[in-house]
Coordinates of C-alpha atoms and ligand atoms in Angstrom, one line a residue:
X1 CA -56.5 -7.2 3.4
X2 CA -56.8 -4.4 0.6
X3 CA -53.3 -3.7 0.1
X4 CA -54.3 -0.8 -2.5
X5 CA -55.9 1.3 0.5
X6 CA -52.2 1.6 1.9
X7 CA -49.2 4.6 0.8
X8 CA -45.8 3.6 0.2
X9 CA -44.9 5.2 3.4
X10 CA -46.6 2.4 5.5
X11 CA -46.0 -0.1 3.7
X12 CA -42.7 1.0 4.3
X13 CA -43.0 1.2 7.9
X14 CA -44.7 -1.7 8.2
X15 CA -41.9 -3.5 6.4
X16 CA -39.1 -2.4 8.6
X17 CA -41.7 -2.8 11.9
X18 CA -42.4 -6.5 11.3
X19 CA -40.1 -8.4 8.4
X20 CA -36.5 -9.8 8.7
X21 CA -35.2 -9.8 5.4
X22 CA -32.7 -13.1 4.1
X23 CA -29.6 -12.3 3.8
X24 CA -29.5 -8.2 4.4
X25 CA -28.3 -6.4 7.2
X26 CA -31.6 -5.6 9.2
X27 CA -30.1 -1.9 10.8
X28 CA -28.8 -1.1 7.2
X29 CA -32.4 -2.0 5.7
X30 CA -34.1 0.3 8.2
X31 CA -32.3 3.5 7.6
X32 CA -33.2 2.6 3.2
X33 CA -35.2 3.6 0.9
X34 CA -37.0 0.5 -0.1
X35 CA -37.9 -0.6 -2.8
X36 CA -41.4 -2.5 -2.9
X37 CA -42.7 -4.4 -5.7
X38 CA -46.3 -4.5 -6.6
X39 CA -46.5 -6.0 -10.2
X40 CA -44.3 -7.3 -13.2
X41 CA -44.4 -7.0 -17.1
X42 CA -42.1 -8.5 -19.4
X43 CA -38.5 -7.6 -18.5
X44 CA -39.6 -5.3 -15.5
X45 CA -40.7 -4.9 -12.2
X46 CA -42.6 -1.9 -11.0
X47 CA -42.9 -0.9 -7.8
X48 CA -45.9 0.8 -5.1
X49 CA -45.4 3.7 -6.9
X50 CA -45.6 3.0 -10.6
X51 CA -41.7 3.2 -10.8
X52 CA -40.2 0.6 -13.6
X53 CA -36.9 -1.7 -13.1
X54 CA -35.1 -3.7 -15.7
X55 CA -34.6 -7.2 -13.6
X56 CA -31.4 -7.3 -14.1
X57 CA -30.8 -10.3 -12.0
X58 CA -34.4 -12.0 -13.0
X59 CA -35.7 -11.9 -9.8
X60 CA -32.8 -13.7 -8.0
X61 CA -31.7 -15.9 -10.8
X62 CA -35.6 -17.7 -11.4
X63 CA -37.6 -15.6 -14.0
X64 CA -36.9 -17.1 -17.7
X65 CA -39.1 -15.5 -19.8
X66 CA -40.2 -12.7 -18.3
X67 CA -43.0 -11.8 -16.0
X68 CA -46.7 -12.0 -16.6
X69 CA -45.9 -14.1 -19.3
X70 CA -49.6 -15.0 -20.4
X71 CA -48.9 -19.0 -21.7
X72 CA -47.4 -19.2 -17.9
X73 CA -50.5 -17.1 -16.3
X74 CA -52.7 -19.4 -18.2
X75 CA -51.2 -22.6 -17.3
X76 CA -51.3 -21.6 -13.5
X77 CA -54.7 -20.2 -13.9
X78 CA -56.2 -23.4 -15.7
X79 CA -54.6 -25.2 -13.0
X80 CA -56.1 -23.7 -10.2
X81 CA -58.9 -24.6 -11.8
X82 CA -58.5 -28.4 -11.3
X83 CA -56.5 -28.7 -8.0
X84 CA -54.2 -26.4 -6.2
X85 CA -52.5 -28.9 -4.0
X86 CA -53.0 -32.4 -3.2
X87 CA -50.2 -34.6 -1.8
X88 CA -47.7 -36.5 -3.7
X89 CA -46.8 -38.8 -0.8
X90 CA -49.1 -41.9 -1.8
X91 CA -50.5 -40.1 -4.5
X92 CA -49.8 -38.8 -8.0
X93 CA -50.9 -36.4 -10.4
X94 CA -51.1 -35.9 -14.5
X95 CA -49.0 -32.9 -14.5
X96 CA -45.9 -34.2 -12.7
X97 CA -46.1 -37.2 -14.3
X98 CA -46.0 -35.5 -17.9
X99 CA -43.3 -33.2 -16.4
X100 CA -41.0 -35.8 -15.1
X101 CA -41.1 -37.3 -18.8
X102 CA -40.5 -33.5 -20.3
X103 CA -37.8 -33.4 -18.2
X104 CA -36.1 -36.7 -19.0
X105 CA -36.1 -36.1 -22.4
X106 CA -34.4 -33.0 -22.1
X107 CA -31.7 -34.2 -18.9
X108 CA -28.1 -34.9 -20.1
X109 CA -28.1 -38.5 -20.9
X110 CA -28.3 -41.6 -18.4
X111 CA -31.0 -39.4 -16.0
X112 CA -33.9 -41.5 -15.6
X113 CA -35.9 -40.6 -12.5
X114 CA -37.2 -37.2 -11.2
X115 CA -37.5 -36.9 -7.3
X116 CA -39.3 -33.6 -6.8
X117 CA -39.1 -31.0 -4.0
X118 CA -39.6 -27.5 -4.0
X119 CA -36.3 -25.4 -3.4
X120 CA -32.8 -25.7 -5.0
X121 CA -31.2 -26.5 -1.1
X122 CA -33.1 -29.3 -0.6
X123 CA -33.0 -30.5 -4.3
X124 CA -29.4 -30.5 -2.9
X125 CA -30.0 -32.1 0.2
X126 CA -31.8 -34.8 -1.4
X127 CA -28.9 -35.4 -3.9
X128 CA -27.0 -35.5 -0.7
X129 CA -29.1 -38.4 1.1
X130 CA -29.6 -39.8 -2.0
X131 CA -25.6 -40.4 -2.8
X132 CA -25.5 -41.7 0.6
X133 CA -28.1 -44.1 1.0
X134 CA -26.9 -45.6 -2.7
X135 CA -23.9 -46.5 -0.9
X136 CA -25.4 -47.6 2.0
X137 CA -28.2 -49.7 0.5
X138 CA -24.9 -51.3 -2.7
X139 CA -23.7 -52.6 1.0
X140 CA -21.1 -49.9 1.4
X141 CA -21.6 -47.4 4.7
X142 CA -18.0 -46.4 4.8
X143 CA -18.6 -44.3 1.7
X144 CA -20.4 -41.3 3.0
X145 CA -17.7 -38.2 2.7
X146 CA -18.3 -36.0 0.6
X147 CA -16.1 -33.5 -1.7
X148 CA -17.0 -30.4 -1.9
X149 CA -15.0 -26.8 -3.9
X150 CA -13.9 -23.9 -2.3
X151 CA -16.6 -21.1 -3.0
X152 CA -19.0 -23.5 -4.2
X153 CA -22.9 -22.6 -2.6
X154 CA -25.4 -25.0 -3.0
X155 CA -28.1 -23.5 -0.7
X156 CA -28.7 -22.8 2.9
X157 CA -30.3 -25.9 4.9
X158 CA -27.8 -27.3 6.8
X159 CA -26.6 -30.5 4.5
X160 CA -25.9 -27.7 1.8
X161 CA -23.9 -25.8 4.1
X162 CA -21.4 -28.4 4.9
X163 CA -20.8 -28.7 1.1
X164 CA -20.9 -25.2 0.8
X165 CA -17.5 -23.1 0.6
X166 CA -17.6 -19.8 1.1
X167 CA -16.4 -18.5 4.6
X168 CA -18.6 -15.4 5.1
X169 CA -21.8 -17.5 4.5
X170 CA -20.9 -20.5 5.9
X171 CA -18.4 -20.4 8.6
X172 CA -20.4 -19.4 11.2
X173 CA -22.3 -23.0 11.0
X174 CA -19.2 -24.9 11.2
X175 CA -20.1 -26.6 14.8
X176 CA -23.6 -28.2 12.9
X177 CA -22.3 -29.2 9.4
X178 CA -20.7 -32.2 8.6
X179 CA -17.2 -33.1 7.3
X180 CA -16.4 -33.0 3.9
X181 CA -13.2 -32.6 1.6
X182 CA -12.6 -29.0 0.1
X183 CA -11.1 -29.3 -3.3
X184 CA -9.7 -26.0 -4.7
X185 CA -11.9 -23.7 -6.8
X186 CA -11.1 -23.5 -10.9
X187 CA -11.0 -19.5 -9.8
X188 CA -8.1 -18.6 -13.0
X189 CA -7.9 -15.3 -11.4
X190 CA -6.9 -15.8 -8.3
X191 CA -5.7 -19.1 -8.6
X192 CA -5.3 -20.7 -5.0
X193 CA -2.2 -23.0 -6.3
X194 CA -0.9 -19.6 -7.7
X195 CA -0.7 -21.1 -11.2
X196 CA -1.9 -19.8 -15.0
X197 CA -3.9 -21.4 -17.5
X198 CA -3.3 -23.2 -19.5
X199 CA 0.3 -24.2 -18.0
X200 CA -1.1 -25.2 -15.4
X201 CA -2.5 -27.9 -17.0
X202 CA -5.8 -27.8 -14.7
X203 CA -3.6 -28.8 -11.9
X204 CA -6.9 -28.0 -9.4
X205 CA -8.9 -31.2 -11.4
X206 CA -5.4 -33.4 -10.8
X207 CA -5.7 -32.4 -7.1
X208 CA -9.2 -33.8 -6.9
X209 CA -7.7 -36.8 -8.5
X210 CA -5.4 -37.2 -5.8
X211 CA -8.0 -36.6 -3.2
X212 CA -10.2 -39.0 -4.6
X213 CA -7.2 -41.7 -4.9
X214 CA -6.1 -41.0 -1.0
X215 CA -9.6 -41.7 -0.1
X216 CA -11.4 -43.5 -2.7
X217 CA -13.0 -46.1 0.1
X218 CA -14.9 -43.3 2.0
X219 CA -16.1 -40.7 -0.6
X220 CA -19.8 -41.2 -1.9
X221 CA -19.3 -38.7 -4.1
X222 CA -18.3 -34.7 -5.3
X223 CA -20.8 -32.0 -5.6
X224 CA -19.9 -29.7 -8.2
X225 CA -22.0 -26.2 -10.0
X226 CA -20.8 -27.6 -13.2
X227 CA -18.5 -24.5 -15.5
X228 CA -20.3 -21.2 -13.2
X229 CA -19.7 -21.4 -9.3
X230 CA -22.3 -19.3 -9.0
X231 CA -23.1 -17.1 -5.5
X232 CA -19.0 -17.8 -5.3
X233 CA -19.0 -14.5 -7.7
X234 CA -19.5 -16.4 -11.0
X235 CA -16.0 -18.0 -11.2
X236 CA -16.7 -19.9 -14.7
X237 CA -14.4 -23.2 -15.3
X238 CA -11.7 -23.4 -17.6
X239 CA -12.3 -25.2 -21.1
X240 CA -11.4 -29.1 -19.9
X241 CA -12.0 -28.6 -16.4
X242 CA -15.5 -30.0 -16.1
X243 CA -14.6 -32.7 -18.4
X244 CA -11.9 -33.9 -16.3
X245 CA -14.1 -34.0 -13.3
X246 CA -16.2 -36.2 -14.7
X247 CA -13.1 -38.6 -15.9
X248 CA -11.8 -38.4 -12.5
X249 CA -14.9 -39.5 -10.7
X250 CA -16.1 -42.2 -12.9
X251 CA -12.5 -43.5 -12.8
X252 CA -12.9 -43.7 -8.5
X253 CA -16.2 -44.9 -9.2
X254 CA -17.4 -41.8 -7.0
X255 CA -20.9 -40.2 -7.9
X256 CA -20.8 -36.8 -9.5
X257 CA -23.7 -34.6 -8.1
X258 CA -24.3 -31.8 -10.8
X259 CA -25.6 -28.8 -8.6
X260 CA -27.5 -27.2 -11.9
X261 CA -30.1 -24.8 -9.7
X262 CA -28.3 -21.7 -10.5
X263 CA -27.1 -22.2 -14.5
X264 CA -30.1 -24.8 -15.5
X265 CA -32.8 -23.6 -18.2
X266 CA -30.8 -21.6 -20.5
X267 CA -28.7 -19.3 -18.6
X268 CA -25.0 -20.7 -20.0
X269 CA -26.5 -20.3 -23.4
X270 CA -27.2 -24.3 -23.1
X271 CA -30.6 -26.0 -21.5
X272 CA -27.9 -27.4 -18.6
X273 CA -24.6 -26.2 -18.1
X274 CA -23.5 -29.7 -18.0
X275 CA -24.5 -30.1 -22.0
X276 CA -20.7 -27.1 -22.6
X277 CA -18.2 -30.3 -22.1
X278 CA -21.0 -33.3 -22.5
X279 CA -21.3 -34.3 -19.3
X280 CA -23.7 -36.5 -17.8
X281 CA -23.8 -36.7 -13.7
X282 CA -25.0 -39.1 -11.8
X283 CA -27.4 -36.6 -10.1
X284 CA -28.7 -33.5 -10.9
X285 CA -30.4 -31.0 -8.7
X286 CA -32.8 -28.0 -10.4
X287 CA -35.1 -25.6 -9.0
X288 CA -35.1 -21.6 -10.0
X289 CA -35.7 -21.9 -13.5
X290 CA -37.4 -24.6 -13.7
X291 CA -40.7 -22.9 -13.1
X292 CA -40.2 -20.5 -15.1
X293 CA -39.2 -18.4 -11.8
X294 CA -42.9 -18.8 -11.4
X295 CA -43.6 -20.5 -8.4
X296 CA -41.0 -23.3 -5.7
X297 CA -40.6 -26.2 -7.8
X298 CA -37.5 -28.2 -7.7
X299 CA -35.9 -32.1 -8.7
X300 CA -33.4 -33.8 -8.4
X301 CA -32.6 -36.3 -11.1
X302 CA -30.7 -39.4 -10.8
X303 CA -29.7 -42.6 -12.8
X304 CA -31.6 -45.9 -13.3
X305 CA -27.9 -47.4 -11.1
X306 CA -28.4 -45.3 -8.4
X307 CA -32.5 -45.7 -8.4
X308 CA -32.3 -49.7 -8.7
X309 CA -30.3 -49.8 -5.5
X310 CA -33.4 -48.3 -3.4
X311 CA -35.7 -51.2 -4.7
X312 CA -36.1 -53.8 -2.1
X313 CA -39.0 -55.6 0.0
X314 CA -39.7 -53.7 2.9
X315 CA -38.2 -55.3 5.2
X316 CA -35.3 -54.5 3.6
X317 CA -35.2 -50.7 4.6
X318 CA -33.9 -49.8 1.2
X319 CA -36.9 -47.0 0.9
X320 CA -35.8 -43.6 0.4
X321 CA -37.2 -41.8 3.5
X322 CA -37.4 -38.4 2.2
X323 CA -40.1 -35.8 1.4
X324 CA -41.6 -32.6 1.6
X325 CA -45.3 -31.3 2.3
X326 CA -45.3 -29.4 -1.3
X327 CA -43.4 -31.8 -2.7
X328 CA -44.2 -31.7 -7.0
X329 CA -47.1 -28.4 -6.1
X330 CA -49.3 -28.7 -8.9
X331 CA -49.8 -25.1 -9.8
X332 CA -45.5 -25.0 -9.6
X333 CA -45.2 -28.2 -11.7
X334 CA -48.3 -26.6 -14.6
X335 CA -45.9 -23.8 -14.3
X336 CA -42.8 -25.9 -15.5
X337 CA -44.4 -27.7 -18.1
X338 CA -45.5 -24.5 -19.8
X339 CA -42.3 -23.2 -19.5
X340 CA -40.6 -26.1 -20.9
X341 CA -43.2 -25.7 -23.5
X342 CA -42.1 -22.7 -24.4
X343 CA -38.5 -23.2 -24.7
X344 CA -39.8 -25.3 -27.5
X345 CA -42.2 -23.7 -29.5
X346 CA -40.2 -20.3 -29.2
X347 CA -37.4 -22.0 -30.0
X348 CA -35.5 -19.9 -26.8
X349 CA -32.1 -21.7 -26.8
X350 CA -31.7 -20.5 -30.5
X351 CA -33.1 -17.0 -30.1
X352 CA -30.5 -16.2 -27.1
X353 CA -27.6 -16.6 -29.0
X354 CA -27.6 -13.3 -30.7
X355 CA -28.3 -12.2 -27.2
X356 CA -25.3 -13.5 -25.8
X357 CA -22.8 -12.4 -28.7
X358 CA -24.4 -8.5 -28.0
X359 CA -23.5 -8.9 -24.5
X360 CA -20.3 -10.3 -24.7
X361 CA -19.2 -7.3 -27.5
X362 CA -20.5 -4.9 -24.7
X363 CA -18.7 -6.5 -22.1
X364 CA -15.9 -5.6 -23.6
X365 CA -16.1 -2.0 -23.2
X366 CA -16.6 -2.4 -19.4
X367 CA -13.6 -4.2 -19.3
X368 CA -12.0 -1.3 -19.7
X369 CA -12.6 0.5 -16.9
X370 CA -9.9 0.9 -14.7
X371 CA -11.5 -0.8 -11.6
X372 CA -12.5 -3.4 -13.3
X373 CA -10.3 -6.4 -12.0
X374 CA -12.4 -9.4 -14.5
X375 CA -15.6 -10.0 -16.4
X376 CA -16.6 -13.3 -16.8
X377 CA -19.5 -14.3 -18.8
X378 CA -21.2 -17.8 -19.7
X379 CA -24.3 -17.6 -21.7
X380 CA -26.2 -14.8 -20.0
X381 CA -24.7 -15.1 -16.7
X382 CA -22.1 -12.3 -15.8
X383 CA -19.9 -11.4 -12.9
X384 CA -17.6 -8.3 -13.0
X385 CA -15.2 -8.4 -10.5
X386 CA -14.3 -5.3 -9.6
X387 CA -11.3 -4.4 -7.5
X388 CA -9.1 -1.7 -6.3
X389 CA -6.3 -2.3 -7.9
X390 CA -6.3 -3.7 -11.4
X391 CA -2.2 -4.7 -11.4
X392 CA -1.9 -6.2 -8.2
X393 CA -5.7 -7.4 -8.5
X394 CA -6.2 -6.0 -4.7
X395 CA -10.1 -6.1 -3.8
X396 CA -12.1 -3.2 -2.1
X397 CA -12.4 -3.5 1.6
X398 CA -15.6 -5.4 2.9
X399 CA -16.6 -2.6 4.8
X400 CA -16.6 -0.5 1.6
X401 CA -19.3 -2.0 0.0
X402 CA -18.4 -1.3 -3.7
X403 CA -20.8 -3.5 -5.5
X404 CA -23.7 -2.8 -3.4
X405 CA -22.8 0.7 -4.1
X406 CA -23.0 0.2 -8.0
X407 CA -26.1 -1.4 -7.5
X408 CA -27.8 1.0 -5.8
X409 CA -26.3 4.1 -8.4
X410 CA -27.8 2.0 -10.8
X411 CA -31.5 2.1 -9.8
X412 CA -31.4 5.7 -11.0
X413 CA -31.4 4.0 -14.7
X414 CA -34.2 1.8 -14.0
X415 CA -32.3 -1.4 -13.3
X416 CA -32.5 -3.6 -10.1
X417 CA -29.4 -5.5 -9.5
X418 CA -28.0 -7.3 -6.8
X419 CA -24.2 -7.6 -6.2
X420 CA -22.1 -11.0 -4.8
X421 CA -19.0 -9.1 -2.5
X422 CA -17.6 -6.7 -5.0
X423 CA -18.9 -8.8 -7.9
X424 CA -21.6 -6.8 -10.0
X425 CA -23.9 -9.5 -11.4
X426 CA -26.3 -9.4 -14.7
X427 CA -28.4 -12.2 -15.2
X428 CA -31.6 -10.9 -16.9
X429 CA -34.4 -13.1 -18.1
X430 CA -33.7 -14.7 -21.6
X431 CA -36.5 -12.9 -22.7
X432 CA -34.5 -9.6 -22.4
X433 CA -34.0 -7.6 -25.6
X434 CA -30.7 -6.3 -27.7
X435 CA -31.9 -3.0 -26.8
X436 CA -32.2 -3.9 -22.7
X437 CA -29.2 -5.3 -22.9
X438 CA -27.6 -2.5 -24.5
X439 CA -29.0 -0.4 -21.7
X440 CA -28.3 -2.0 -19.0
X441 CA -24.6 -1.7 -20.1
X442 CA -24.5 1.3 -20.3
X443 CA -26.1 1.8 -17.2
X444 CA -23.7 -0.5 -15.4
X445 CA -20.8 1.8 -17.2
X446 CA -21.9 4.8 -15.5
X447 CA -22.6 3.4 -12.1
X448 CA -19.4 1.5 -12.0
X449 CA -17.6 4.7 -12.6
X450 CA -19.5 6.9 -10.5
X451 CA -18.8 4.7 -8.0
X452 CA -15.2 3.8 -8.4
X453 CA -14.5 7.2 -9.3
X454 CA -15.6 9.0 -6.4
Ligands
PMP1 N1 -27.5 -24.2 -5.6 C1 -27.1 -23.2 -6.3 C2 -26.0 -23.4 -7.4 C3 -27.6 -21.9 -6.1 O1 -27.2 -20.9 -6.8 C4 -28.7 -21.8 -5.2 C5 -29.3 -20.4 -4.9 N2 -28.7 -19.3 -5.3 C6 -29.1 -22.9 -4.5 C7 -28.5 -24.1 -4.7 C8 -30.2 -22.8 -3.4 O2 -31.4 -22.6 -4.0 P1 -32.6 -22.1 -3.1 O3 -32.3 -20.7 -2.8 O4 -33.8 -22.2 -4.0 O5 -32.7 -22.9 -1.9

């Protein structure tokens, strides 16, 4: 089909005739103006009708160093060239292999093996299955709960569900997931033990302690975003908190599963969140970034403990029965190595840093404004929580719809952004400039006070 032969108009129509978009209120969606996106360049996406965007949000959290990138089109192109798929259920191939070594070598330490997929939930669910069947396979079935944080979201298949915690995603579900424990969210602002930090001495880590001693026989292990809880409106740990996790799970000898889809490959400032406190999991689930934002490549890493305990004869059923059809894609996995490729040779995790400082000075100016309840920032990942009243920290009403509201004032600058509740989110690519980000903060000034203001 020549897509150039058709207006804006019916693509438009055709869009709200046969699509169902994820997670957007279809009968809102119909009555908009939508935006549709034909091509990329650097920072930006532009539209069906030549109209430019700052991706503000990098194209849901993936795109690293921009789009069209031409070492990324190049790998993908000279991989097309070999093989665009083959199998890598009985099979291998040179790129994975050379990626799973990249990846080692870069992995907090102790992370030996790579188990591909090809989506940040099922990287998930597979660190899920994977914590279980340890236990099962060391000769201990009884361990299979799970502990899981308030307003954590690792994804949307049903094993990330149950270990998901936040009510207007998940709630619905609850018939289909399974049980887990809900440890209390490091959320400083609205703390749910209704303490401060630093007195409170991370009291919400000495409650997982507890958890984990009541229970230490049936937990296979706690799932955690390590420092940014992510879709949960970017609640960022306090200083210590990640640290203790770890202290506290190795000391009930329960697995630590780092959920790193959402701050892996640079965001936090870091390659991996987990590098902030020196942390090493015992499993580690990536996807977004990891491609670049290219193309649906995911892992899940583990230890050499927790990958000896699935080598048996066969008779022994020790095999870890898991896999998907696209599992390690080639064209995804030439993707990831050029992008880990240039991390290095552009020397990214240095170059950000002035990046981050600039944002962080312009932060400050927003956190003025008088609806604006928090900003929390970690590398370049940023939530601003606004609210309606700053003193008493009382939020908007649902229904009110104040951060999609920003968002949507703020296309009129040439910025997409997508909102979590009534938390504005900027997470551009690391490629963006000073000068973006000096625009989009402006930008977001305006719209959040055009829209508060009103
Ligand atoms: N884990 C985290 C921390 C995430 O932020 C996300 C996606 N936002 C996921 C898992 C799920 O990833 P995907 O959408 O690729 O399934």
């Amino acid at each position: 089909m020549e897509m150039k032969r058709y207006t804006y108009k019916q693509l438009s129509d055709m869009d709200k005739s046969y699509i169902w978009h994820p997670f957007t209120q279809m009968k809102a969606w119909e009555k908009e103006e939508i935006l549709i996106i034909e091509k990329g360049k650097g920072n930006y996406l532009i539209d069906v009708n030549g109209k430019r965007y700052l991706d503000g949000v990098s194209s849901l959290w993936t795109n690293v160093h921009g789009h069209r990138k031409r070492q990324l089109d190049n790998a993908v192109i000279r991989q097309l060239k070999g093989i665009a798929h083959s199998t890598f259920l009985g099979l291998s191939h040179p790129g994975a292999i050379l990626l799973s070594k990249m990846l080692i070598d870069i992995a907090p330490e102790g992370l030996k093996r790579v188990f591909y997929s090809d989506n940040g939930a099922t990287a998930v669910e597979i660190a899920i299955k994977m914590a279980l069947q340890y236990w099962f396979n060391m000769g201990r079935p009884e361990r299979y709960i799970f502990v899981s944080l308030n307003n954590a979201y690792h994804g949307d298949t049903i094993g990330s569900v149950s270990v998901g915690g936040i009510g207007l995603f998940h709630s619905t579900y609850k018939p289909l997931l399974f049980k887990t424990i809900k440890a209390p969210s490091p959320y400083c602002y609205r703390c749910e033990l209704g303490l401060e930090y630093p007195s409170c001495s991370l009291a919400c880590a000495k409650e997982i302690d507890s958890m984990l001693s009541a229970h230490e026989d049936s937990i296979a292990a706690l799932i955690i975003e390590p420092m940014v809880q992510a879709a949960g409106g970017f609640i960022i740990s306090p200083p210590g908190y990640f640290k203790a996790i770890r202290e506290i799970t190795k000391k009930h000898d329960v697995l630590l599963i780092a959920d790193e889809v959402a701050t892996g490959f640079g965001r936090t400032g870091r390659m991996f969140a987990s590098e902030h406190e020196h942390i090493s999991p015992d499993i580690m689930a990536i996807a977004k970034g990891l491609s670049g934002g290219y193309l649906p490549v995911a892992a899940t890493l583990t230890t050499q403990r927790v990958y000896d305990a699935f080598l048996g004869d066969y008779e022994e059923k020790k095999t870890f029965y898991h896999g998907h059809t696209y599992t390690a894609n080639p064209l995804g996995v030439a993707a990831a190595i050029e992008n880990l490729e240039i991390f290095r040779k552009e020397n990214i995790l240095k170059k950000i840093q002035p990046k981050i400082r600039h944002l962080k000075k312009g932060l400050e100016r927003i956190a003025g404004l008088e609806h604006v309840g928090q900003i929390r920032q970690l590398g370049l990942m940023t939530g601003i929580e606004l609210v309606k009243d700053r003193e008493t920290k009382q939020p908007y009403s649902f229904e009110q719809r104040t951060g999609a509201k920003v968002c949507y004032e703020i296309r009129k600058y040439g910025i997409f952004l997508r909102p979590l509740d009534d938390v504005v989110v900027l997470m551009p690519p690391l490629s963006i400039t000073k000068q973006e980000i000096s625009h989009l903060l402006d930008s977001v000034e305006k719209a959040i006070k055009t829209v508060t203001e009103q």
